[in-house]
Coordinates of C-alpha atoms and ligand atoms in Angstrom, one line a residue:
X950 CA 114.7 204.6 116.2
X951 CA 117.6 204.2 118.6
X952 CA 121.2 203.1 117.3
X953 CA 120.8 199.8 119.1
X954 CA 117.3 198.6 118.1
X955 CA 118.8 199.6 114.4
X956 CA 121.7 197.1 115.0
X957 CA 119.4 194.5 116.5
X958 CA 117.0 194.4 113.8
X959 CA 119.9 194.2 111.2
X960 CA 121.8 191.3 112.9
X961 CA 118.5 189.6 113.4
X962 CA 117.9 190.2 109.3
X963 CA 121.4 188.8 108.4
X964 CA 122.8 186.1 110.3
X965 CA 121.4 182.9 111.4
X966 CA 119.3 183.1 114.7
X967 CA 122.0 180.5 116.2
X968 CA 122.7 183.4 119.5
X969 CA 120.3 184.5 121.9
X970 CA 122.5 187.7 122.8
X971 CA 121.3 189.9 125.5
X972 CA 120.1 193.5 123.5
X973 CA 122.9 195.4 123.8
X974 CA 125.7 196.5 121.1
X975 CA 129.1 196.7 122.0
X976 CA 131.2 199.3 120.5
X977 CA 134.3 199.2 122.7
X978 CA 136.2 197.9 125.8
X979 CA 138.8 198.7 128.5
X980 CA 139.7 196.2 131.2
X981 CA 136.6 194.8 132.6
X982 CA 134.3 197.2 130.6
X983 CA 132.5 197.7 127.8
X984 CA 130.5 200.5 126.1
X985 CA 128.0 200.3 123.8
X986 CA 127.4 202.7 121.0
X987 CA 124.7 204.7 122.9
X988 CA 127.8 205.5 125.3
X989 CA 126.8 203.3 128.3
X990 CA 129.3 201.4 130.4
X991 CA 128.8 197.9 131.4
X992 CA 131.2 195.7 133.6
X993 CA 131.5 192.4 132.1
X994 CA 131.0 189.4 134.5
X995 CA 131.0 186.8 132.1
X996 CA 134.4 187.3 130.0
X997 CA 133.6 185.5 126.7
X998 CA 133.2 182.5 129.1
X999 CA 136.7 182.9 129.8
X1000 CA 138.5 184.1 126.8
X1001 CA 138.9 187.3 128.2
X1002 CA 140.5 186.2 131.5
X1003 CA 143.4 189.0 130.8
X1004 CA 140.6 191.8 130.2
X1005 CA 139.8 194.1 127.0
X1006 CA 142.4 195.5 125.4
X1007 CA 145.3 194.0 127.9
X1008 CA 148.4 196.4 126.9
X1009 CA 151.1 193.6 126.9
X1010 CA 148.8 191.3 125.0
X1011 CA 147.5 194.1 122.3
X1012 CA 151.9 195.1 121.8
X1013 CA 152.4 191.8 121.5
X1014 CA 149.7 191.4 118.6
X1015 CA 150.5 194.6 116.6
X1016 CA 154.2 193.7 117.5
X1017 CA 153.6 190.8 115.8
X1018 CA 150.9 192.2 112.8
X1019 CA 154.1 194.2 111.4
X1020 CA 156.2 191.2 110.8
X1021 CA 154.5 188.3 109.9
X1022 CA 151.0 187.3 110.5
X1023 CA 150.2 183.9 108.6
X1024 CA 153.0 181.5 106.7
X1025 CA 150.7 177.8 107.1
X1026 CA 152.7 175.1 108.0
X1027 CA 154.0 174.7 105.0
X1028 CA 156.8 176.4 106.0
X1029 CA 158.4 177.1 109.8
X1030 CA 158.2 180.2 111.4
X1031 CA 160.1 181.7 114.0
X1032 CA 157.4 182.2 116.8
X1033 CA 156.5 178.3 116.2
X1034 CA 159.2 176.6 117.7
X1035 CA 159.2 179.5 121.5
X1036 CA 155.1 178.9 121.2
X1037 CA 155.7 175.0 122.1
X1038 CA 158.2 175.2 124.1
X1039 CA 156.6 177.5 126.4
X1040 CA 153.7 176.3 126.5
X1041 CA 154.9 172.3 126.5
X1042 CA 156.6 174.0 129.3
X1043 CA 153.8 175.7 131.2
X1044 CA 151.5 172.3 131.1
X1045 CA 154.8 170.0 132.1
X1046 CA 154.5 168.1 128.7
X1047 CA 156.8 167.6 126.1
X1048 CA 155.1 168.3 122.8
X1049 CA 152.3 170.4 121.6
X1050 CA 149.4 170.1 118.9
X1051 CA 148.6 173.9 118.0
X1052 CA 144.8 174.4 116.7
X1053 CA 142.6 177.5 116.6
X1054 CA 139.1 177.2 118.1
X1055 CA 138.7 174.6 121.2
X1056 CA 136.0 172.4 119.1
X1057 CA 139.0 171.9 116.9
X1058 CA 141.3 170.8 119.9
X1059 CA 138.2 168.7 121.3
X1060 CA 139.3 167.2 117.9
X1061 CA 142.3 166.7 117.9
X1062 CA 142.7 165.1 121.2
X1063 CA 139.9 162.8 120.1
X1064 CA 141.8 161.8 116.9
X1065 CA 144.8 161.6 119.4
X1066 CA 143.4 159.3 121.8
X1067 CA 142.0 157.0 118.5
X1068 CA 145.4 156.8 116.9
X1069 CA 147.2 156.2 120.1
X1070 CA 144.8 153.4 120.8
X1071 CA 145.4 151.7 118.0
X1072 CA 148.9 152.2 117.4
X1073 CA 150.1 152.0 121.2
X1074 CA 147.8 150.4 123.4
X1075 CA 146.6 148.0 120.9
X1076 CA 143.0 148.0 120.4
X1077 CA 141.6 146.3 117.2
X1078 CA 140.9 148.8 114.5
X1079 CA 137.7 151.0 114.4
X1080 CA 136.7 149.6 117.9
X1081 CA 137.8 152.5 120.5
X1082 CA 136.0 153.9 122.8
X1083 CA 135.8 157.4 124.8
X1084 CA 134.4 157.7 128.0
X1085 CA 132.7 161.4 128.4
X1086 CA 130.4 162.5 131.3
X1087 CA 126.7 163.7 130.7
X1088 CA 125.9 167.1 130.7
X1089 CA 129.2 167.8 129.3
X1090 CA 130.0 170.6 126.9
X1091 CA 132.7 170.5 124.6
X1092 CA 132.1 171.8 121.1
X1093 CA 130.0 172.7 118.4
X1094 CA 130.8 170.3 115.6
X1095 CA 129.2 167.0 114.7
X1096 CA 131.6 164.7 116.3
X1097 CA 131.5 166.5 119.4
X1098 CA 127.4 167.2 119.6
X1099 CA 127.6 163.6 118.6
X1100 CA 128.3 162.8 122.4
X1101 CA 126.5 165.7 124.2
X1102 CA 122.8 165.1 126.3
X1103 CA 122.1 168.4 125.6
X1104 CA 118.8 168.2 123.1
X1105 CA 119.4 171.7 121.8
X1106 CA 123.0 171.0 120.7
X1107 CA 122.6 167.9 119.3
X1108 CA 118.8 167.1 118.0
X1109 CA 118.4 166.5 113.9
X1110 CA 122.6 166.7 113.7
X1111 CA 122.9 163.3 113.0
X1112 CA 123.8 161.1 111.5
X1113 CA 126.1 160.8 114.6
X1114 CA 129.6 159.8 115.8
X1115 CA 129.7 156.3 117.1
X1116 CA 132.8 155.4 119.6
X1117 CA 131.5 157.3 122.9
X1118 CA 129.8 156.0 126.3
X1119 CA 128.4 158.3 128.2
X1120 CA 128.2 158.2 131.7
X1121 CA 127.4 160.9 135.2
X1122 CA 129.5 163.1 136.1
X1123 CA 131.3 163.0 139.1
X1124 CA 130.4 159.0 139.3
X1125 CA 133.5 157.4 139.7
X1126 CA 131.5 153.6 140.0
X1127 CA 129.6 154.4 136.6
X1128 CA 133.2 155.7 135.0
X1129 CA 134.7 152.2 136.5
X1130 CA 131.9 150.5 135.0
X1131 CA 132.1 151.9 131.5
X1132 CA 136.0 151.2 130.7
X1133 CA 136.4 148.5 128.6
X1134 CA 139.8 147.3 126.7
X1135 CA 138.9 149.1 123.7
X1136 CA 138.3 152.6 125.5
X1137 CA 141.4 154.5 124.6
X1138 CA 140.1 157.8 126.7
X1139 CA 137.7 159.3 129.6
X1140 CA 137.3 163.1 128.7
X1141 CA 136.0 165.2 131.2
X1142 CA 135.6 169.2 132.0
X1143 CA 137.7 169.0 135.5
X1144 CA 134.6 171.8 136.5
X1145 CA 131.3 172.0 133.7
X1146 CA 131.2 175.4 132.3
X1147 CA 127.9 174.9 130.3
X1148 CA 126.6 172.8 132.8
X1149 CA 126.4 175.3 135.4
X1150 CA 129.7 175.5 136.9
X1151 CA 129.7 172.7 138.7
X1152 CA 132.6 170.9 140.4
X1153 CA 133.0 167.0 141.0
X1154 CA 132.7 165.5 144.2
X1155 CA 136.3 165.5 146.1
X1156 CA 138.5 163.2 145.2
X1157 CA 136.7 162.6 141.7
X1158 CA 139.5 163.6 139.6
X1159 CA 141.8 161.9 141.7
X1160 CA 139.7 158.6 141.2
X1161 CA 139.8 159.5 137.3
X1162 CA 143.6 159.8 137.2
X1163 CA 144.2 156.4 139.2
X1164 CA 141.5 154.8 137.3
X1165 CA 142.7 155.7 133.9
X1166 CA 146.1 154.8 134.7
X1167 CA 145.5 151.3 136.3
X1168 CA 143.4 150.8 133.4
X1169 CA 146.0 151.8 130.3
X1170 CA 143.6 154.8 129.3
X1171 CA 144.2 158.3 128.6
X1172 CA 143.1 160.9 130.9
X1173 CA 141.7 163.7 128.5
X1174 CA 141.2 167.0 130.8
X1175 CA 139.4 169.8 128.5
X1176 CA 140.7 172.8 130.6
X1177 CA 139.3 175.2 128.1
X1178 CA 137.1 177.1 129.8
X1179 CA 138.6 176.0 133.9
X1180 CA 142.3 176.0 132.3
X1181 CA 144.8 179.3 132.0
X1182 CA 143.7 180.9 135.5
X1183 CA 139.9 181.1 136.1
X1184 CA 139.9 179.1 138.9
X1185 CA 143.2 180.2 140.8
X1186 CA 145.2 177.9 139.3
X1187 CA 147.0 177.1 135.9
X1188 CA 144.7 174.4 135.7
X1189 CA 141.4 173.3 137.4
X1190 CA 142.9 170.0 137.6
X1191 CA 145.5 171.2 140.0
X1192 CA 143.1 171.6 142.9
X1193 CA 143.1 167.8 143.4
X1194 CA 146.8 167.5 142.9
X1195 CA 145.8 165.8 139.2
X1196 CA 148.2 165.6 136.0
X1197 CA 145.9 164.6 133.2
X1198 CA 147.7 162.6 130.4
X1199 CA 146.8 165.6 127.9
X1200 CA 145.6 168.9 128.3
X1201 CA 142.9 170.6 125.8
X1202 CA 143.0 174.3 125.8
X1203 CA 141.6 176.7 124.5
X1204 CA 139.9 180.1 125.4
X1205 CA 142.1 182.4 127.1
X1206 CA 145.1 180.8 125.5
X1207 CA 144.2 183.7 122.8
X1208 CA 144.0 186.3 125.1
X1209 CA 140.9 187.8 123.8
X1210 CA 142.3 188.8 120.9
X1211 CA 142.6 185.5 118.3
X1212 CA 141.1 181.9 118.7
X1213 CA 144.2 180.1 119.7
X1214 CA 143.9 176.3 121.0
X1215 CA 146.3 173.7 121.7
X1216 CA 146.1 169.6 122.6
X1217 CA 149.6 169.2 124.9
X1218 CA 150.4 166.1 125.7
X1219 CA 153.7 164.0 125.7
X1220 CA 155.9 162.4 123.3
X1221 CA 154.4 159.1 124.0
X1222 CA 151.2 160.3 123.4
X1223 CA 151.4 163.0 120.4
X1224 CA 154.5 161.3 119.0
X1225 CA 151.5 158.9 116.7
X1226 CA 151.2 161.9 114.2
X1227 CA 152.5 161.9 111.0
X1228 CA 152.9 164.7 108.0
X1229 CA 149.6 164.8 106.7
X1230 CA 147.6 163.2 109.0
X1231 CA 146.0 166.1 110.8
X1232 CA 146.2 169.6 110.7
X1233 CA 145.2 173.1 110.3
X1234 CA 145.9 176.2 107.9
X1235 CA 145.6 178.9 110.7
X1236 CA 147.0 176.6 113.6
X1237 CA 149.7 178.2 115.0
X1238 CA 150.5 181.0 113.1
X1239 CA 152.7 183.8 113.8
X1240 CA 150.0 186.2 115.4
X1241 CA 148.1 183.8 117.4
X1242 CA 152.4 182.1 118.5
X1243 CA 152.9 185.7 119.7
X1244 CA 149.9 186.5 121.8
X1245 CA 150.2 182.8 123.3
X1246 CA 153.3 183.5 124.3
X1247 CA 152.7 186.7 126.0
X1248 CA 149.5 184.7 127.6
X1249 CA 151.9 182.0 128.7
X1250 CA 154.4 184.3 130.2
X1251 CA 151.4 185.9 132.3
X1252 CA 150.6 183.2 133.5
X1253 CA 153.8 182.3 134.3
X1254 CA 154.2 185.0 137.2
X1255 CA 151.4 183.3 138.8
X1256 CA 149.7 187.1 139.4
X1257 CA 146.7 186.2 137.5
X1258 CA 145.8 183.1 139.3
X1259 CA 146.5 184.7 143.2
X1260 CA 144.0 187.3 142.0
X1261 CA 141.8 184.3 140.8
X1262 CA 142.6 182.8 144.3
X1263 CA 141.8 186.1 146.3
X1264 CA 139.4 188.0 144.5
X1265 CA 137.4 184.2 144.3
X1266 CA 137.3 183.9 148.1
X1267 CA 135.4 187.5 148.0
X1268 CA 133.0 186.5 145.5
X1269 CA 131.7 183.3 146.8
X1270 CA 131.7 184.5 150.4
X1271 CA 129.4 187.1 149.5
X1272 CA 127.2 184.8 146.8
X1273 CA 127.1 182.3 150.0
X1274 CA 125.2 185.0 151.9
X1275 CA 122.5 184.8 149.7
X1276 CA 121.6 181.1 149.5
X1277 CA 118.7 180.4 151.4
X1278 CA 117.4 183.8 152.0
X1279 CA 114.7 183.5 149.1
X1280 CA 116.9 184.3 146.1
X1281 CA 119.6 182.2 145.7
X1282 CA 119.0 177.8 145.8
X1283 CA 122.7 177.2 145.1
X1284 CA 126.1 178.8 144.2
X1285 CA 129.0 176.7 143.0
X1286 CA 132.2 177.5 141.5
X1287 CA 136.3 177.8 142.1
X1288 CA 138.1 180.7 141.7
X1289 CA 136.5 183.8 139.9
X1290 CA 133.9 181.9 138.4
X1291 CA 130.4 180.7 140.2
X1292 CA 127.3 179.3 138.9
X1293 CA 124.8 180.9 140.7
X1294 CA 121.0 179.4 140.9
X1295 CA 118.1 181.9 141.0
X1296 CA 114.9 180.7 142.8
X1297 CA 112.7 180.7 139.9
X1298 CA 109.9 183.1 142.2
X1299 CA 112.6 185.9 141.3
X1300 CA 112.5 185.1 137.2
X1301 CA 115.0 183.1 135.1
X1302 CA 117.8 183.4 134.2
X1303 CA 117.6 185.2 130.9
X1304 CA 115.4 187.7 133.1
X1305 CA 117.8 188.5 135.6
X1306 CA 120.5 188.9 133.2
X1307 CA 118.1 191.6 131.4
X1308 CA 117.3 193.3 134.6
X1309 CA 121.6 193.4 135.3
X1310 CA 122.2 194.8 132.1
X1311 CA 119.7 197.5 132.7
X1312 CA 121.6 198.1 135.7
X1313 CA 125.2 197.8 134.3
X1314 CA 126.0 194.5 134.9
X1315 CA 127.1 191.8 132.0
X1316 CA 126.2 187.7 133.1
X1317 CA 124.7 184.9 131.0
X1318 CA 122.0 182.1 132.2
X1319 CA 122.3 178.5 131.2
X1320 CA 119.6 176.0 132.2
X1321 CA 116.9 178.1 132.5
X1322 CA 117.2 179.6 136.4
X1323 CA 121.6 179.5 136.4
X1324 CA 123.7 182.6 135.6
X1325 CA 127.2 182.5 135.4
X1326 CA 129.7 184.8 137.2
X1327 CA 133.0 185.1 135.5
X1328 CA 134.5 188.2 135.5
X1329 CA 138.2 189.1 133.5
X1330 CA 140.4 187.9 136.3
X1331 CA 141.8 191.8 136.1
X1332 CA 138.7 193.3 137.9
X1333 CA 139.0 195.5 140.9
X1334 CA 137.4 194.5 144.2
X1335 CA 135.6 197.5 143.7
X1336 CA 134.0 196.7 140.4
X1337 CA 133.5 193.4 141.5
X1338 CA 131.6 194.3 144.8
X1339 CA 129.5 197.3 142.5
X1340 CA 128.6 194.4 140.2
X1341 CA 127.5 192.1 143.6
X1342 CA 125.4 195.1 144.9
X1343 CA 123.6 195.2 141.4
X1344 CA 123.4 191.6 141.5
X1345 CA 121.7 191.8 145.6
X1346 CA 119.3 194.7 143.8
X1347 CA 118.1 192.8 141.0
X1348 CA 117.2 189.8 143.3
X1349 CA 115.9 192.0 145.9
X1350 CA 118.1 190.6 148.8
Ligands
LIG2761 C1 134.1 176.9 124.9 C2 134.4 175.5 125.1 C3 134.7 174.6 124.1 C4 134.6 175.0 122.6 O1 135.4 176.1 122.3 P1 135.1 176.9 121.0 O2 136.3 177.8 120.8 O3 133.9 177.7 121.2 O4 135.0 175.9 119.8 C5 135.0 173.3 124.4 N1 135.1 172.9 125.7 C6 134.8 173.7 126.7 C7 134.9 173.2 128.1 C8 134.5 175.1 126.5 O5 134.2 175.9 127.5

């Protein structure tokens, strides 16, 4: 019995069935690789959907973690540390904001800016208590826990969770009359991927998120951008909200904000905004510790250089110049995307997407379907061309084009 069918089995035995994972065991990684422990290589396209935008095992990010693991890993904020007060600043900084909210997984942050955008309704804008609303889009993805499934379509994510979270309107996205429509006094936020991850990559209709930020600001409503999975670089910019020239009131992150090495997420946002919490009125044991302060900041000063988000840019142009060649000869219905990161749709006469993802990962190549006939392309934004046009020739083979 092979290593891997061992490990399977044993997983499968042990924890809850809540994965569908594609049958291979990863044992270690470099860059934009990863090896399992039969000794194959595979080049991952999909980049913990983003958390690993820096690669496996990024030097400066790994010094600045064991850097960090010899001094002072954990304190709670009981106590100030002195990575805390840099890790705001920087990233306040990076976002243009003034304060920051520090969390550790982005279903927390989701959270947090929802808690936000309740206390800041009723304490700023006015809005009679226990009446807000949120505004979110359908087909939206933003977390796992039962406040968040509480305002997802998705009948996998949410179905016997409930009782659930009243307070949100759901509307499409990408319809700016609908969004008009649903705004009310009482809604204290619209919340909105700037690009859905989960839903297949797909970007708004120009001038949507412009429409959003003139809308929510006529209307005294905060504009709550999750940039979790778009934010930090994917799509060629800091944030996927740039690409329309749009400053959201707060900013969720999450993801890549940990560099692939611990969950760190953050709800930034200004004074006027975050300035409504009080001591003891939310918080976290683990947010913004020492370790996950230090990688952030050595995140943040990547970013800073802007290197990551040219290659983004650059290496993005490639990828969807060549995915655009195969629309409409047989294979491909649709490709969408920004940046290093495309949702491509497989004619379903070639398989779905769970069976091209097997069929790449026999050949080498690491993607992940959503929505039956989608897989997702999003490589660590620290692949070579090369890799990246090997993985697009295993990609042509599989689909036969
Ligand atoms: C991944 C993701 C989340 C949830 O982050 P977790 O760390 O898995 O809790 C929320 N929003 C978006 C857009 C995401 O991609």
């Amino acid at each position: 019995m092979s290593t891997t069918a061992d490990a399977i089995r044993s997983a499968d035995a042990h924890s809850a069935h809540n994965y569908h994972p594609l049958p291979l065991v990863v044992a270690s990684a470099e860059g934009a690789w990863m090896t399992d422990v039969e000794g194959r290589r595979y080049l991952d396209m999909l980049a913990g959907y983003s958390a690993l935008n820096f690669g496996h095992g990024n030097r400066r990010l790994i010094d600045a973690a064991r850097a960090q693991l010899e001094r002072v890993t954990l304190t709670s904020r009981a106590f100030h540390h002195d990575r805390f007060a840099e890790f705001c600043t920087e990233l306040a900084a990076l976002c243009g904001k003034e304060m920051v909210l520090p969390m550790n997984t982005g279903a927390e942050a989701v959270e947090t800016a929802v808690k936000t955008a309740r206390k800041w309704g009723y304490e700023v804008k006015g809005v009679p208590d226990g009446h807000a609303k949120i505004v979110v889009a359908a087909d939206n993805f933003h977390g796992r826990t039962t406040t968040v499934v509480s305002f997802s379509t998705d009948h996998d994510a949410r179905d016997h969770f409930g009782p659930y979270t009243p307070g949100f309107e759901i509307v499409p996205y990408g319809d700016l009359t609908a969004l008009a429509h649903a705004v009310t006094e009482n809604t204290v936020a619209v919340l909105l991927e700037p690009i859905q991850g989960e839903a297949g990559v797909l970007v708004p209709p120009a001038g949507y998120l412009r429409g959003v930020r003139e809308l929510t600001r006529e209307r005294n409503v905060l504009f709550m951008a999750d940039e979790i999975q778009s934010g930090l670089g994917r799509t060629g910019r800091t944030f996927a909200c740039e690409h329309e020239g749009v400053v959201p009131d707060v900013y969720i992150l999450g993801k890549a904000l940990g560099g692939g090495v611990v969950p760190v997420s953050a709800v930034v946002a200004d004074r006027d905004v975050l300035g409504v919490f009080r001591p003891g009125q939310h918080g976290s044991t683990f947010g913004g510790n020492p370790l996950a302060c230090a990688v952030a900041l050595e995140v943040i000063s990547m970013l800073r250089t802007g290197e990551f988000q040219g290659r983004a840019t650059e290496l993005g142009e490639h990828l969807h110049r060549e995915l655009n060649l195969l629309v409409g000869g047989g294979a491909v219905t649709a490709v969408r995307g920004r940046g290093l990161w495309a949702g491509v749709d497989i004619d379903p006469s070639r398989g779905t997407g769970r069976e091209i993802s097997e069929k790449l990962m026999e050949l080498g190549v690491l993607v992940k379907d959503t929505h039956g006939s989608t897989i997702r392309i999003a490589p660590p934004l620290v692949i070579s061309k090369e890799d990246l046009d090997w993985g697009l020739s295993q990609l042509r083979s599989v689909l036969g084009a």
